[in-house]
Every structure is written in C-alpha cells, then in structure tokens.
C-alpha positions as protocol buffer text, in pm:
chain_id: "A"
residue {
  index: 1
  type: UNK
  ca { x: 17547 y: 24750 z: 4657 }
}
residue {
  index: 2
  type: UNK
  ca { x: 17456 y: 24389 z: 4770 }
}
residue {
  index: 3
  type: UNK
  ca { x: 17232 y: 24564 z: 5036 }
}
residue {
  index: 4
  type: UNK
  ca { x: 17082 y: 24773 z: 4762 }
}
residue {
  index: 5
  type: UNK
  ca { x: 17007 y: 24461 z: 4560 }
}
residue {
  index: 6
  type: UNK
  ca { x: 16847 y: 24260 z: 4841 }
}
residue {
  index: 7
  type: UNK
  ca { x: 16620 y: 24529 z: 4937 }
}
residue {
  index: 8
  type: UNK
  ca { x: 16498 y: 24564 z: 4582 }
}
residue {
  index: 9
  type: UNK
  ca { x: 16472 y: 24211 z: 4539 }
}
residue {
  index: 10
  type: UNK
  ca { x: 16250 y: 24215 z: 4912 }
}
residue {
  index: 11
  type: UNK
  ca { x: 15995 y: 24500 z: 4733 }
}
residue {
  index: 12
  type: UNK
  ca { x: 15997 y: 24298 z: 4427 }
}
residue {
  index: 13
  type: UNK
  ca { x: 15860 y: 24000 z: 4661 }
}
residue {
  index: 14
  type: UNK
  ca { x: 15644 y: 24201 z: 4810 }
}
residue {
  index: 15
  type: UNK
  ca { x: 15493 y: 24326 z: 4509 }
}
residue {
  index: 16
  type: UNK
  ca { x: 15428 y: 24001 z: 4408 }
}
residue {
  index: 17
  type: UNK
  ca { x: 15313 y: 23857 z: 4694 }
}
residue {
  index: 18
  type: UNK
  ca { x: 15039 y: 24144 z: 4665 }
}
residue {
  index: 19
  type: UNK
  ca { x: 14979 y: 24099 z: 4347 }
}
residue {
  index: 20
  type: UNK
  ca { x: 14906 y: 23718 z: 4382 }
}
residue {
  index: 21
  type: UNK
  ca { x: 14696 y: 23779 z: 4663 }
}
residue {
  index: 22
  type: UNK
  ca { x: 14431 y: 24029 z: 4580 }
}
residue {
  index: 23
  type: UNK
  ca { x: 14141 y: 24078 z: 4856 }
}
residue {
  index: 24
  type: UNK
  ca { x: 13844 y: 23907 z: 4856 }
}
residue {
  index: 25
  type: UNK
  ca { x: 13608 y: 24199 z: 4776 }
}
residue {
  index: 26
  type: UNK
  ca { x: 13829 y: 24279 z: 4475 }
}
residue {
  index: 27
  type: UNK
  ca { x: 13783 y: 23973 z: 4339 }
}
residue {
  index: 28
  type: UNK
  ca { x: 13421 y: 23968 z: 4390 }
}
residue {
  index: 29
  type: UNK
  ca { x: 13375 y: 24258 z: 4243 }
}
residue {
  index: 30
  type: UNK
  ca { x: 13586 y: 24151 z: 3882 }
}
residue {
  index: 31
  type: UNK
  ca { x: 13377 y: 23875 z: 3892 }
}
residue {
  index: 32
  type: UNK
  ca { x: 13052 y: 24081 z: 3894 }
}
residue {
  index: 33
  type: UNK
  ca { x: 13175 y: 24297 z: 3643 }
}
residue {
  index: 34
  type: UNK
  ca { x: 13281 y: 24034 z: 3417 }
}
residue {
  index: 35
  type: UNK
  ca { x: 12924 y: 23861 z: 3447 }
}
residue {
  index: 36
  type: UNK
  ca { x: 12717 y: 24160 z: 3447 }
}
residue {
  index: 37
  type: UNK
  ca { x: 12852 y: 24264 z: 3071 }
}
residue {
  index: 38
  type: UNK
  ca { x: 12769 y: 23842 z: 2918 }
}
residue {
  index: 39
  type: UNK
  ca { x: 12433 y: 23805 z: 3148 }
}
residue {
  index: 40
  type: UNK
  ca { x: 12146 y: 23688 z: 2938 }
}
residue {
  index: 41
  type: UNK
  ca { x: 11864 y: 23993 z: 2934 }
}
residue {
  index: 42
  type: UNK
  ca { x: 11636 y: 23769 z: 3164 }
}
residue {
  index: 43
  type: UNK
  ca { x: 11901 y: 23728 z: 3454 }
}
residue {
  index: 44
  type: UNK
  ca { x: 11934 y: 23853 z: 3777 }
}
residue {
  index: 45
  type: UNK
  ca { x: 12268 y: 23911 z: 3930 }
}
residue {
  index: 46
  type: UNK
  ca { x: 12309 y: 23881 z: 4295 }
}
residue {
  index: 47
  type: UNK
  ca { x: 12636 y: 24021 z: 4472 }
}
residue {
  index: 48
  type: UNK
  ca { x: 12753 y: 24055 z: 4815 }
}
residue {
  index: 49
  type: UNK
  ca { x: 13012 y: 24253 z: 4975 }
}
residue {
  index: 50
  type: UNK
  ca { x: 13033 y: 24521 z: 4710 }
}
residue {
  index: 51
  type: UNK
  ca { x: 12913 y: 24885 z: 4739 }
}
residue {
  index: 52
  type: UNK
  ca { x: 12703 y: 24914 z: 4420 }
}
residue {
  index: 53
  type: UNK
  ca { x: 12326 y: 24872 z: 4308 }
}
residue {
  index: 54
  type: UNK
  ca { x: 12317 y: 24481 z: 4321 }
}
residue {
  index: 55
  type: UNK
  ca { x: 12077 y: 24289 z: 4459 }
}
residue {
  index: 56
  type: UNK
  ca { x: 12159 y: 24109 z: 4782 }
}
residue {
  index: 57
  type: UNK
  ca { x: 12205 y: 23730 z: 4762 }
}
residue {
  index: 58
  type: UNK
  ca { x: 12058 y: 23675 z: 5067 }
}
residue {
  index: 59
  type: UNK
  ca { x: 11751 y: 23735 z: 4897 }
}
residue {
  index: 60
  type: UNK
  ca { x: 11817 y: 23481 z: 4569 }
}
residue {
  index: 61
  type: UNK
  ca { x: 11646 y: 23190 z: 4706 }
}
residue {
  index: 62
  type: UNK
  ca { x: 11353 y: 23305 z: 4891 }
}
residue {
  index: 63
  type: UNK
  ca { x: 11122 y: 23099 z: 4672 }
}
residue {
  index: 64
  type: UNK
  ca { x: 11306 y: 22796 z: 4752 }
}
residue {
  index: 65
  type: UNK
  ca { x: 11225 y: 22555 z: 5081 }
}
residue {
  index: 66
  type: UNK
  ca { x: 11603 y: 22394 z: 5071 }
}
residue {
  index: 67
  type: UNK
  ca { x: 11820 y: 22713 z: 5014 }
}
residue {
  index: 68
  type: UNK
  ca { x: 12131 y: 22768 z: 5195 }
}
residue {
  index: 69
  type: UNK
  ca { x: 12066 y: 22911 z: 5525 }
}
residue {
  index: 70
  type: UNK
  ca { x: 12441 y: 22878 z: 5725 }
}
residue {
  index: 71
  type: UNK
  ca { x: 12632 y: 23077 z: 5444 }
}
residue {
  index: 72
  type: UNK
  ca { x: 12602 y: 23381 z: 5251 }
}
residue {
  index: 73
  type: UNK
  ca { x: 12659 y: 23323 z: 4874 }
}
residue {
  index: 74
  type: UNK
  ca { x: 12928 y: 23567 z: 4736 }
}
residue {
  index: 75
  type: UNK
  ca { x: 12762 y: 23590 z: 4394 }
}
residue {
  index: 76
  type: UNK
  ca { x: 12448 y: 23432 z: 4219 }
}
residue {
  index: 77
  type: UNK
  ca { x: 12331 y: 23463 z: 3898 }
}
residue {
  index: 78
  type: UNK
  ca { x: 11970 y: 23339 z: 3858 }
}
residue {
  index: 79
  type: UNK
  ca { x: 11837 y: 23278 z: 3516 }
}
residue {
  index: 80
  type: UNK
  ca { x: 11579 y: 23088 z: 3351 }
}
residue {
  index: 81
  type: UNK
  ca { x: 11714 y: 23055 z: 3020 }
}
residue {
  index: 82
  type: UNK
  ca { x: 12047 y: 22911 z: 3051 }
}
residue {
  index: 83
  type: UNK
  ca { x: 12279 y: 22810 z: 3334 }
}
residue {
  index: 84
  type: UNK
  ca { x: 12222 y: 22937 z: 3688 }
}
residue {
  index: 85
  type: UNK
  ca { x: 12523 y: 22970 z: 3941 }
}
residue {
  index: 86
  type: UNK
  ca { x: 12598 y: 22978 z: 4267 }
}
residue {
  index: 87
  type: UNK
  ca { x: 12959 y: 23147 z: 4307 }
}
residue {
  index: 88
  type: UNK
  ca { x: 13207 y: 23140 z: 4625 }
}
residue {
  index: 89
  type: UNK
  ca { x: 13502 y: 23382 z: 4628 }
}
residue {
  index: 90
  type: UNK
  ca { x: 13814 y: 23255 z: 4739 }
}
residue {
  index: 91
  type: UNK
  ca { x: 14186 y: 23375 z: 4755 }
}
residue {
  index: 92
  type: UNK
  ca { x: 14456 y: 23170 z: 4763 }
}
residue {
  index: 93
  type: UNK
  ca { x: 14535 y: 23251 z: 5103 }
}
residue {
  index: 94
  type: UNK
  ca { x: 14199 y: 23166 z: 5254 }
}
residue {
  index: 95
  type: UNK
  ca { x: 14221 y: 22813 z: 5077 }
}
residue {
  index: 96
  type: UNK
  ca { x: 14598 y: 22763 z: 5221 }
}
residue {
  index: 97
  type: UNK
  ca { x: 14489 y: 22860 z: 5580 }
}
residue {
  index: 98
  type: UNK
  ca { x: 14095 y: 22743 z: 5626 }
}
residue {
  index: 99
  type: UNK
  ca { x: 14032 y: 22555 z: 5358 }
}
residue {
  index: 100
  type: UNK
  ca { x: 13744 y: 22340 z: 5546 }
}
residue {
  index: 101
  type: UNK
  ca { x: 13519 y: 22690 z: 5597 }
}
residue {
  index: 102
  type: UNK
  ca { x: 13544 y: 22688 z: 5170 }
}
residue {
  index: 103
  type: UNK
  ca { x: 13469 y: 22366 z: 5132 }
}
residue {
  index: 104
  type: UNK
  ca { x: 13137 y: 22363 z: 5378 }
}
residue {
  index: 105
  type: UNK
  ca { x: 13051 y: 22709 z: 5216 }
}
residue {
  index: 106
  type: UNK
  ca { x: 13077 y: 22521 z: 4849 }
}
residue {
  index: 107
  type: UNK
  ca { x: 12923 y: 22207 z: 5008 }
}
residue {
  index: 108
  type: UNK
  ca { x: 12633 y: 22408 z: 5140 }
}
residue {
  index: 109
  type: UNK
  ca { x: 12569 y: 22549 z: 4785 }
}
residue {
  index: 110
  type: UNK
  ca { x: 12449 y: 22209 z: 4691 }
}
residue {
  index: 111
  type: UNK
  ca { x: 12096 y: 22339 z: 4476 }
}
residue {
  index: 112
  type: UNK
  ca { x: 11948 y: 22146 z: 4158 }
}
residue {
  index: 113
  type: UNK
  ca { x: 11969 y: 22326 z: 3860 }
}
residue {
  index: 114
  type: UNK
  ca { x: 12277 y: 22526 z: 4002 }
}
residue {
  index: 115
  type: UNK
  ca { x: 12620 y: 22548 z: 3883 }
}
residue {
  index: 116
  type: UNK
  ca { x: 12829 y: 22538 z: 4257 }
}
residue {
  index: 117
  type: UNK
  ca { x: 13128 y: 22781 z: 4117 }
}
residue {
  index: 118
  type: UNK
  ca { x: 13450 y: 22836 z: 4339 }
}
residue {
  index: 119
  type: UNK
  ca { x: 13615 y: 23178 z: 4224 }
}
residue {
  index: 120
  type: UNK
  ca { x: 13957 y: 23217 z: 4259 }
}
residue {
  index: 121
  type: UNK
  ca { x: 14237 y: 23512 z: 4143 }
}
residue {
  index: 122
  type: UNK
  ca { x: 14412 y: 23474 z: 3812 }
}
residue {
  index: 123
  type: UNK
  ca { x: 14743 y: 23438 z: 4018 }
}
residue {
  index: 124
  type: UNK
  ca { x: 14606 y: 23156 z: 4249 }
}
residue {
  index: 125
  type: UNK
  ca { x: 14421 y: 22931 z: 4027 }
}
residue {
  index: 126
  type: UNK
  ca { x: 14735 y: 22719 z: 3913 }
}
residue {
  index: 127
  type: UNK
  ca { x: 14887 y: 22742 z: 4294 }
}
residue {
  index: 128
  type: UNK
  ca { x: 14953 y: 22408 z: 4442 }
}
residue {
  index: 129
  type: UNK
  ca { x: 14748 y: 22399 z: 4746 }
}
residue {
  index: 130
  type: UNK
  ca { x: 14443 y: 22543 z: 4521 }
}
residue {
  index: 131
  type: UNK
  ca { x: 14526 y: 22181 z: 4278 }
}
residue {
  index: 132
  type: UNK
  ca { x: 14498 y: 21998 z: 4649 }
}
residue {
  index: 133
  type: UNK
  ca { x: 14179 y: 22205 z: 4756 }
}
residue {
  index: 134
  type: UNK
  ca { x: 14037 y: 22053 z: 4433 }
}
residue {
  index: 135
  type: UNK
  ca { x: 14135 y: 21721 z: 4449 }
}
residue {
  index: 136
  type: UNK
  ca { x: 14034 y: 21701 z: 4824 }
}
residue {
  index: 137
  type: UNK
  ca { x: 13705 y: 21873 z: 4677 }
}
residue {
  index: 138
  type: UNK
  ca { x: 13694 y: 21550 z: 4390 }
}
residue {
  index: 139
  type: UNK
  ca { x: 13706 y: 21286 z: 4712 }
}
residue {
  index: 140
  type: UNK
  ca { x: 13480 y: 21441 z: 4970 }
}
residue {
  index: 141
  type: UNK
  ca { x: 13197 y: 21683 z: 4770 }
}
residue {
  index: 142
  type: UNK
  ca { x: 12856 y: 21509 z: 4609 }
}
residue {
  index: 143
  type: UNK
  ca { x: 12772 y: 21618 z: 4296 }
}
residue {
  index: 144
  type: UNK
  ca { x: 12902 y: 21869 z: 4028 }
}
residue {
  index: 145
  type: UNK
  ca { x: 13169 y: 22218 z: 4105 }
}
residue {
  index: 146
  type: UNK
  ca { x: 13359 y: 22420 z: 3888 }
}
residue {
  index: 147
  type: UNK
  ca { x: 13684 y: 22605 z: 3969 }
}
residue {
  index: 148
  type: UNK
  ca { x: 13742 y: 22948 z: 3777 }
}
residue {
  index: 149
  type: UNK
  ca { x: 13901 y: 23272 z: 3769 }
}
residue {
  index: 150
  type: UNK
  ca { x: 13688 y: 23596 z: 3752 }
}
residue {
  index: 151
  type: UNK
  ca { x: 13742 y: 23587 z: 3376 }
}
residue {
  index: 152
  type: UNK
  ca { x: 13675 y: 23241 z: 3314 }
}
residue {
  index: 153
  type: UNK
  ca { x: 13352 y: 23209 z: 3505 }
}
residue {
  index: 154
  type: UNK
  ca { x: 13213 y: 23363 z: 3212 }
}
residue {
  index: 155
  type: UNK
  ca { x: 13244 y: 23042 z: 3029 }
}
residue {
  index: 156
  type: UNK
  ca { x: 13015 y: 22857 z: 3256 }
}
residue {
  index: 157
  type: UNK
  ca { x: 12716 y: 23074 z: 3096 }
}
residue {
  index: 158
  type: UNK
  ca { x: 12713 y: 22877 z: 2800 }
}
C-alpha cells in the first residue's frame, strides 16, 4: 500500500511538473491566439515557430535601420494605432537554466515606440527564480519591459 501511494504521489509530480512547464511553442502559440482575437483591425501580427498562416517576424522590421539583427522575435504585433510589441517567449525552465540568453534576447528588443514583452506560462509567472529574472532585469536593462502570461499580454494593447 505505501508503495502504491508513493508511486501515485511520483505521477502526481510528474503531472505537475508537466503541467507547470509547458513547451515553448505551446506557449507561443496561446499567446498568438489570445492576441489575434483583441488586435486592432489595422495590426499586423507576426509569429514565429508556429505552423499556421502568420507572417514571419523576421520580416517586422524591414523598414527600420536599427532592428534587431542577433535574435529572432517570438511574436510582434505592429500597429499604428495603439501600442506596438515586441514579445519573447519564455518557460520557466529556460529562465532557471540560461537566463542571460533571455535577458540579451529582451535587451536586444530595445525599439522606440515598442512595448519589450517577456511571455511566460500561467504556472511560471509567480515562480521564484522568474521574481529574480525580473528584479535582475530592474538592475541591469535600459528602458521600459513588461512581464505577462499569454492571457495577460492582452492587457498591454490598451
């Protein structure tokens, strides 16, 4: 019976664990979907990493001279009526175990009139080492980012 109980209790872990780290392209793609449905008429949303009819964000800031050239964005939403973004998926895990390629990717997002956006799962965002990330983030970033789930990014339209 107490063999019984601890295997349970090890799928019930494991369930969790799963469930608190979802894969990157998942993520990017709830984020998409949640955009795509609040986008003003005049915006263009750019998504990478997904297998459906987006547009690429490699090609988002071809007008521009200073656009990000060392990283690929996850997700952009260009618009010319309100708020644009420039959006970096993250898991939890990827912040706990390389946590300086997020930061240079969200450092090299860095373009006026752009809201820098890091992305992270429902189960992650209140995580401990995501609250470091940020702080850490506070001390060492110039200018303005924004941390949000893949719900909550659709708050930063307004």
């Amino acid at each position: 019976m107490i063999w019984q109980c601890v295997g349970a209790a090890t799928l019930l872990g494991a369930a969790v664990l799963l469930d608190t780290d979802k894969d990157h392209d998942e993520v990017v793609k709830e984020t998409a979907n949640n955009l795509e449905s609040k986008l003003p008429q005049n915006a263009t949303l750019y998504v990478d990493h997904i297998d459906r009819e987006y547009q690429n964000p490699r090609s988002a800031f071809d007008d521009l001279d200073n656009a990000p050239e060392q990283h690929i964005r996850d997700v952009v939403v260009k618009s010319g009526q309100k708020n644009s973004h420039i959006i970096e998926v993250e898991s939890g895990n990827s912040i706990e175990q390389n946590d300086s390629e997020a930061k240079s990717q969200i450092e090299d997002f860095s373009i006026p009139e752009y809201l820098r956006v890091l992305v992270v799962p429902d189960a992650d965002f209140d995580a401990v080492h995501v609250a470091e990330f940020e702080e850490q983030l506070d001390t060492e970033l110039d200018g303005e980012y924004y941390v949000a789930t893949p719900q909550g990014v659709i708050d930063l339209l307004d």
